[in-house]
Coordinates of C-alpha atoms and ligand atoms in Angstrom, one line a residue:
X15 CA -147.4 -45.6 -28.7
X16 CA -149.7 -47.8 -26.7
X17 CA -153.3 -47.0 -27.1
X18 CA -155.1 -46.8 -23.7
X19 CA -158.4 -49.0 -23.5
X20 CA -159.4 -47.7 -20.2
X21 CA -162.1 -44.7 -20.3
X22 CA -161.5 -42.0 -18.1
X23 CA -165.1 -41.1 -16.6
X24 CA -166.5 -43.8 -18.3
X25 CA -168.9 -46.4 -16.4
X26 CA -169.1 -49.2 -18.5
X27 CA -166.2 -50.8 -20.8
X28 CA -168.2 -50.1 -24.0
X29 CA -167.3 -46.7 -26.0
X30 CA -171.1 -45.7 -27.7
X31 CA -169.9 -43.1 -31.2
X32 CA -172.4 -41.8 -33.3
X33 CA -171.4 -40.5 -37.0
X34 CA -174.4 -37.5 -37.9
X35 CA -173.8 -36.9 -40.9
X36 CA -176.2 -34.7 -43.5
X37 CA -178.1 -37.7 -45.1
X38 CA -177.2 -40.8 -42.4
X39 CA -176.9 -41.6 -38.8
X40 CA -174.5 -44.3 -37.6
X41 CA -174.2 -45.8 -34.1
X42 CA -171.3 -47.9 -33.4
X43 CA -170.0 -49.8 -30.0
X44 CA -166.7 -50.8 -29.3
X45 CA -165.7 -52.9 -26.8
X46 CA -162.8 -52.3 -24.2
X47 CA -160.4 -54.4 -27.0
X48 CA -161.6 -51.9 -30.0
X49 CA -164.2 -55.1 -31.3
X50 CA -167.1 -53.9 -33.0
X51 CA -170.0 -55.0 -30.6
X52 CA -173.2 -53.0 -32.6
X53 CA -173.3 -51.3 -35.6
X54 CA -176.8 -49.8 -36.5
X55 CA -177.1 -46.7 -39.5
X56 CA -180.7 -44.9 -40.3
X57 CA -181.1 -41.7 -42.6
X58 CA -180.6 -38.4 -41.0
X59 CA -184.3 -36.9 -40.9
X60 CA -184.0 -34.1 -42.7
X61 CA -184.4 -30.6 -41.9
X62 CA -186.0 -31.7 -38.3
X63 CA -184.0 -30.9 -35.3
X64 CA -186.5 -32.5 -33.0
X65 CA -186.2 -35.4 -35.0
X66 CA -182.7 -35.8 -35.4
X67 CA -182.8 -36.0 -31.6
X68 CA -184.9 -38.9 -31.5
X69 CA -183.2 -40.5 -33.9
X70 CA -180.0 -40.6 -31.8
X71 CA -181.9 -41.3 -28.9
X72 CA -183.9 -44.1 -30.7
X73 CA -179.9 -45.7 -31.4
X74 CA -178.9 -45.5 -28.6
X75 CA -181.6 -47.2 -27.2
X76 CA -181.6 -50.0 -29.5
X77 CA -177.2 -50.4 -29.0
X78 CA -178.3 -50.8 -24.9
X79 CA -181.0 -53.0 -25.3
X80 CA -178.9 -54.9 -27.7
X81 CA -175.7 -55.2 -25.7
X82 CA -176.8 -53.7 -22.3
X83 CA -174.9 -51.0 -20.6
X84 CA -174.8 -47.4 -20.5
X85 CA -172.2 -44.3 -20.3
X86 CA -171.6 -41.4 -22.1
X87 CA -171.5 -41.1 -26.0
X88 CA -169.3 -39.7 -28.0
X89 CA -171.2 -37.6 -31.8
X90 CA -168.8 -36.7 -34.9
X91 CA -170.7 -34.6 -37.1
X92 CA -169.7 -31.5 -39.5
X93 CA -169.3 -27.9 -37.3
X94 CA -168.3 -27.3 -34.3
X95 CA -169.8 -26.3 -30.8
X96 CA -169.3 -22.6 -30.0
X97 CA -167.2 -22.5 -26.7
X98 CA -168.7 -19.0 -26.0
X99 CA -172.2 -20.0 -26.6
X100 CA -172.7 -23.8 -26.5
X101 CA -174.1 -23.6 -30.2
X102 CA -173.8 -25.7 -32.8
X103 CA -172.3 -24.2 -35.9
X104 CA -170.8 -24.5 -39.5
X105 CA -172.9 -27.6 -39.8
X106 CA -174.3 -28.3 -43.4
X107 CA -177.3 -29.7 -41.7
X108 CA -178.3 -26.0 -41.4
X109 CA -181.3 -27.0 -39.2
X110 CA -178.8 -28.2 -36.0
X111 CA -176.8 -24.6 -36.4
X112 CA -177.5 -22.3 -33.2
X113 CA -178.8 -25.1 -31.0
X114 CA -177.2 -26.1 -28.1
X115 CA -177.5 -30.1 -29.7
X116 CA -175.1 -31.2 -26.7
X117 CA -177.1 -30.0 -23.8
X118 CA -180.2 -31.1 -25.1
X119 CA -178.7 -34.5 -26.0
X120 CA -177.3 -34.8 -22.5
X121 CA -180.9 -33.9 -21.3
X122 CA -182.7 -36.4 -23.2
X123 CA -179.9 -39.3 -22.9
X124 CA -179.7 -38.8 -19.4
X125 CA -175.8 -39.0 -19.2
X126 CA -172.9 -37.0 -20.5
X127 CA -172.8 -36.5 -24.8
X128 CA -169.0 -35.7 -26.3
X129 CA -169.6 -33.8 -29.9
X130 CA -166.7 -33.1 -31.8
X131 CA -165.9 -32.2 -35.3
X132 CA -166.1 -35.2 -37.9
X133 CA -162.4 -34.5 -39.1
X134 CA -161.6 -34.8 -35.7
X135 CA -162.8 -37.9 -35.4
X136 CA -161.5 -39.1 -38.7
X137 CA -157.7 -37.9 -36.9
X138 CA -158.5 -39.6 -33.7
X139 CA -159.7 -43.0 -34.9
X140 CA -156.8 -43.3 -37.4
X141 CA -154.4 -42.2 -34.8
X142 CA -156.3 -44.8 -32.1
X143 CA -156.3 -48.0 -34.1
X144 CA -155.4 -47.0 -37.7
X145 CA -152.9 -46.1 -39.8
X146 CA -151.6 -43.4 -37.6
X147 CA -151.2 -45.8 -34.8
X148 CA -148.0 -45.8 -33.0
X149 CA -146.9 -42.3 -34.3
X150 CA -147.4 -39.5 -31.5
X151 CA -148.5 -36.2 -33.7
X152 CA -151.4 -37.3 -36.2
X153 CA -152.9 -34.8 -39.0
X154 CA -155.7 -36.1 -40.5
X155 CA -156.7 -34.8 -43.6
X156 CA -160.3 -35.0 -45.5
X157 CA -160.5 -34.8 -48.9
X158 CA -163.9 -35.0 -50.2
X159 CA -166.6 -33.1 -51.0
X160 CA -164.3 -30.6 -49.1
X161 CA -161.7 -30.4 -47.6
X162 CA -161.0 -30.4 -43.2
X163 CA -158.6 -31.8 -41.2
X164 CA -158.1 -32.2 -37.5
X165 CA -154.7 -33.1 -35.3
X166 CA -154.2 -35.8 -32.5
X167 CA -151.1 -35.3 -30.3
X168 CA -150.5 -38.6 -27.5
X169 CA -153.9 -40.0 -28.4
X170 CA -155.9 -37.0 -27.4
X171 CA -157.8 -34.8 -30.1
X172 CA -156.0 -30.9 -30.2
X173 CA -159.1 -29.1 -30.1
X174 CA -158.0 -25.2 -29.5
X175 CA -159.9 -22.3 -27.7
X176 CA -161.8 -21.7 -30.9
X177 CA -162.6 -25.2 -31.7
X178 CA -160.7 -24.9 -35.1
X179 CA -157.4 -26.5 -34.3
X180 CA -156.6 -28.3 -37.9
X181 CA -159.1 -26.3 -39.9
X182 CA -156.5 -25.7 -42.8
X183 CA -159.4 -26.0 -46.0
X184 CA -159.8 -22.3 -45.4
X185 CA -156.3 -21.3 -45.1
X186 CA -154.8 -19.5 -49.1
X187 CA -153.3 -22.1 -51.0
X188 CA -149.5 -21.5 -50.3
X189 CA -147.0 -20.0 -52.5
X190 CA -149.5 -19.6 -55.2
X191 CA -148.1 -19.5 -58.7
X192 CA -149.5 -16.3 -60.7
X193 CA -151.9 -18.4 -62.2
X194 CA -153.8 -19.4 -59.1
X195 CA -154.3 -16.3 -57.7
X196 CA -156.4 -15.5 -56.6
X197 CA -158.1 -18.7 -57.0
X198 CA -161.7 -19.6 -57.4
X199 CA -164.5 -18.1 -54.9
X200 CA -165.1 -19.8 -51.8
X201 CA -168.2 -20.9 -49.5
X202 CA -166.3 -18.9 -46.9
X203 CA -166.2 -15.6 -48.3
X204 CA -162.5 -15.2 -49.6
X205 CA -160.9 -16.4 -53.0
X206 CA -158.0 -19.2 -53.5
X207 CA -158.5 -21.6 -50.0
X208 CA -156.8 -24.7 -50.0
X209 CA -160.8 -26.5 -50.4
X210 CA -160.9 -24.4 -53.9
X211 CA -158.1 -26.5 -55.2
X212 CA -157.5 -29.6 -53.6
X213 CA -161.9 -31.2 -52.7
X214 CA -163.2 -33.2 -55.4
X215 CA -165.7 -30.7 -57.2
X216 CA -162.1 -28.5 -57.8
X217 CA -160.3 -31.0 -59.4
X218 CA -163.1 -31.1 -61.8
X219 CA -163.1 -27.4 -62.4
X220 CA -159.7 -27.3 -62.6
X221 CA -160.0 -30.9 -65.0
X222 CA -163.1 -28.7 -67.2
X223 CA -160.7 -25.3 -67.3
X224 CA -157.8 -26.9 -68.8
X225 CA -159.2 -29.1 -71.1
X226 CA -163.0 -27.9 -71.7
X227 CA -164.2 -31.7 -70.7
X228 CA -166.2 -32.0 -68.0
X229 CA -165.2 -35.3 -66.2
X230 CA -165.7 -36.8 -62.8
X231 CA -163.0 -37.1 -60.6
X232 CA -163.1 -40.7 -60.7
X233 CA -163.0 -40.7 -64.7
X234 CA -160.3 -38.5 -64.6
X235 CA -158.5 -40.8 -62.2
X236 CA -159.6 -44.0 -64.8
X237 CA -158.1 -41.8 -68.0
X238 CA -154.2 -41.4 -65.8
X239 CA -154.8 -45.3 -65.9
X240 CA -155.2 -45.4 -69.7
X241 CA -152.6 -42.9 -70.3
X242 CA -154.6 -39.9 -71.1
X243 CA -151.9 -36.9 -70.9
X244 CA -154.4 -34.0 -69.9
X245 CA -155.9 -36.1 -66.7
X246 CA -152.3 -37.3 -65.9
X247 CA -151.7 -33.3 -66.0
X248 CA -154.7 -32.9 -64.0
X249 CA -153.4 -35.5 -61.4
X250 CA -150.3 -33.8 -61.5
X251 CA -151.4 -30.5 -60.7
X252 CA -153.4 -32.0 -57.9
X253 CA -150.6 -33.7 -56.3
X254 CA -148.2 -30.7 -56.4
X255 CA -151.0 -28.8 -54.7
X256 CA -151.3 -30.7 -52.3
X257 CA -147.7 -31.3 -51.6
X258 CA -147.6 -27.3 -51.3
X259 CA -150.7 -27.3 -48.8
X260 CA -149.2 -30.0 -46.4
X261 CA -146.0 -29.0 -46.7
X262 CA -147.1 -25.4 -44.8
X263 CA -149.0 -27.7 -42.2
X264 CA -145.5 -29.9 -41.6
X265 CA -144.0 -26.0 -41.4
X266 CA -146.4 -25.4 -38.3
X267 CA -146.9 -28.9 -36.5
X268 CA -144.4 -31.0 -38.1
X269 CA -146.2 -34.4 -37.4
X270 CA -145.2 -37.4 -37.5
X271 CA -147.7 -38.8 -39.8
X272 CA -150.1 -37.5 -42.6
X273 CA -153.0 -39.6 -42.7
X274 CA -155.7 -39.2 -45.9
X275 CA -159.3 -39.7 -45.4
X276 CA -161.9 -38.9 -48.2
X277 CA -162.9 -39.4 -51.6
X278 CA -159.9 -38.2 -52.9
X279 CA -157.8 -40.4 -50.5
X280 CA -158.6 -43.6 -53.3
X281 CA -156.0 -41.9 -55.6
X282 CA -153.0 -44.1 -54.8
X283 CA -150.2 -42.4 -56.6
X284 CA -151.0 -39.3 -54.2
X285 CA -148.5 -41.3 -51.3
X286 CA -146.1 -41.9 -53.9
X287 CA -145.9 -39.1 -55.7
X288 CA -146.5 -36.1 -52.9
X289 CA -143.7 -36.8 -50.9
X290 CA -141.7 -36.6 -53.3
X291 CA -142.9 -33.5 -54.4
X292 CA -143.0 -31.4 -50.5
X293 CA -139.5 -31.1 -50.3
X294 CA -138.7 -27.7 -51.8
X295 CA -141.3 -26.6 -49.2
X296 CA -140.6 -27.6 -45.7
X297 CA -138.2 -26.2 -44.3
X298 CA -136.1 -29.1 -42.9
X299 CA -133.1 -30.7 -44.7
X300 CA -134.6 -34.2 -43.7
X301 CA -138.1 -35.3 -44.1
X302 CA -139.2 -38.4 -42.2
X303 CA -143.1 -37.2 -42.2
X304 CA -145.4 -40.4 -43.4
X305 CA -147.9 -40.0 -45.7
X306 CA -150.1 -43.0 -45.1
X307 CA -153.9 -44.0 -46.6
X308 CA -156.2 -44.5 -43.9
X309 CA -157.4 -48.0 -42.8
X310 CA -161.1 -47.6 -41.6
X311 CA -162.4 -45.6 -44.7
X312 CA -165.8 -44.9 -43.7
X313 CA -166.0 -45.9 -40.6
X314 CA -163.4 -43.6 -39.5
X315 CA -166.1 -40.8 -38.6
X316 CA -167.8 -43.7 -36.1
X317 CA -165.1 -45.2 -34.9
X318 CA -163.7 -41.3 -33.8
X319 CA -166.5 -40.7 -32.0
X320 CA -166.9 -44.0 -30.0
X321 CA -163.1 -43.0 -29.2
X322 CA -163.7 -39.5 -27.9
X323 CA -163.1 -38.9 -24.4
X324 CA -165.0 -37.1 -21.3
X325 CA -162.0 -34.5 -21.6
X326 CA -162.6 -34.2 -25.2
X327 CA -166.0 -32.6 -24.7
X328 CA -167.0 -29.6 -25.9
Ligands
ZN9 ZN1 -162.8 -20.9 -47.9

């Protein structure tokens, strides 16, 4: 696939992204080649809506007078924007839920504001310039603290009349065996999502249940390394898991490529060893789906949103 440089609406050839995440705020400019031309990051102020505002307004003030220029900016940050009410919600920066953070953005910016999901912007930037570059169909999956995903078809972020498109860490674990049902409580309100086996804090449940050892995921991750047979278990059970849980997503979208963002996405046997492990449960006699690390770690969230387009604005 070719990736196209030119901005659609946009007046300048800079792409402005903004990551606002619960503890930090990053600003990042890309030029028309992808370059990074400014990178500044400040905490998030806390539990201030008024001031996250200014704090966005204060970067993008200081990217401009930096590099000049001006356009529209694209924000990644947890939630989404109500369709029906032009609300921010699901965020885990509880003070931006039910405010309409775009219009007022747009109002103190001066110019147009694109807010997306940060999963969505993890897809898009690895499916931009990452490791899901070239491939047409993109799932992007985070493992972390919990778990989202979103999905990038010709370039463009699928965003859905609902805003959830790729939402799967809320969807039941598939074919659960008896003894996962019905699975640990959720945030959500049900029992046995996806997020309550495969983000990090459920690993270490699920590490601490089988063993009575308390462990970080990382230590667990260190033990497989020194051949410890109950976090190789652990591991195992993880990757079979999550073999199960993309394996229903390949069922529905079939993509081309499965790209891993998160914490979690540091495990490297999880490219070796899930793939191998999907096959009883897609429904294909061939599988030619990659499962790929992502390239831009981090900065995927950033990078996303500095990618987003006018038509991607919600
Ligand atoms: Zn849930």
């Amino acid at each position: 696939m070719t990736v196209n440089l030119s901005v659609p609406g946009s007046d300048t050839p800079f792409r402005r992204g903004i990551d606002l995440g619960g503890t930090k705020t990053e600003i990042l400019v890309l030029d028309a080649q992808g370059a990074e031309r400014f990178r500044q990051r400040v905490p998030t102020p806390q539990g201030n809506y008024a001031a996250i505002l200014r704090t966005i307004a204060t970067l993008v003030d200081a990217a401009e007078r930096t590099i000049g220029g001006s356009g529209s900016v694209g924000i990644g940050t947890p939630g989404s924007i109500s369709r029906a009410t032009g609300l921010l919600r699901g965020s885990n920066s509880v003070c931006m839920n039910g405010k309409p953070i775009k219009r007022d953005l747009e109002q103190l910016l001066g110019r147009q504001v694109r807010i997306t999901n940060d999963a969505n912007c993890f897809a898009l930037s690895e499916a931009s310039d990452g490791a899901g570059c070239g491939f047409d169909v993109v799932f992007g999956v985070i493992l972390g603290t919990g778990v989202g995903g979103g999905i990038v078809v010709g370039g463009r972020v699928l965003d859905g009349p609902n805003a959830i498109a790729g939402e799967w860490g809320h969807n039941p674990l598939p074919w659960p065996r008896d003894d996962e049902r019905p699975g640990d409580p959720c945030f959500c309100g049900h029992s046995g999502c996806i997020e309550t086996f495969l983000a990090g804090p459920s690993v270490e449940r699920d590490h601490a249940r089988a063993t009575g050892e308390m462990l970080t995921t990382h230590e667990i991750v260190e033990r497989v390394g020194h051949g410890d047979p109950a976090s190789a278990a652990t591991l195992g059970r993880y990757e079979e898991r999550l073999a199960r849980a993309l394996a229903h997503v390949m069922n529905i979208l079939d993509p081309d490529a499965i790209v891993l963002g998160g914490g979690l996405s540091n495990i490297e046997s999880l490219y070796v060893e899930v793939p191998k492990l999907w096959g009883p449960w897609v429904f294909s006699d061939r599988i030619d789906t990659r499962l790929l690390k992502n390239v831009h770690g981090d900065a995927s969230g950033v990078r996303g949103a500095a990618w987003l387009r006018p038509m991607e604005a919600r």
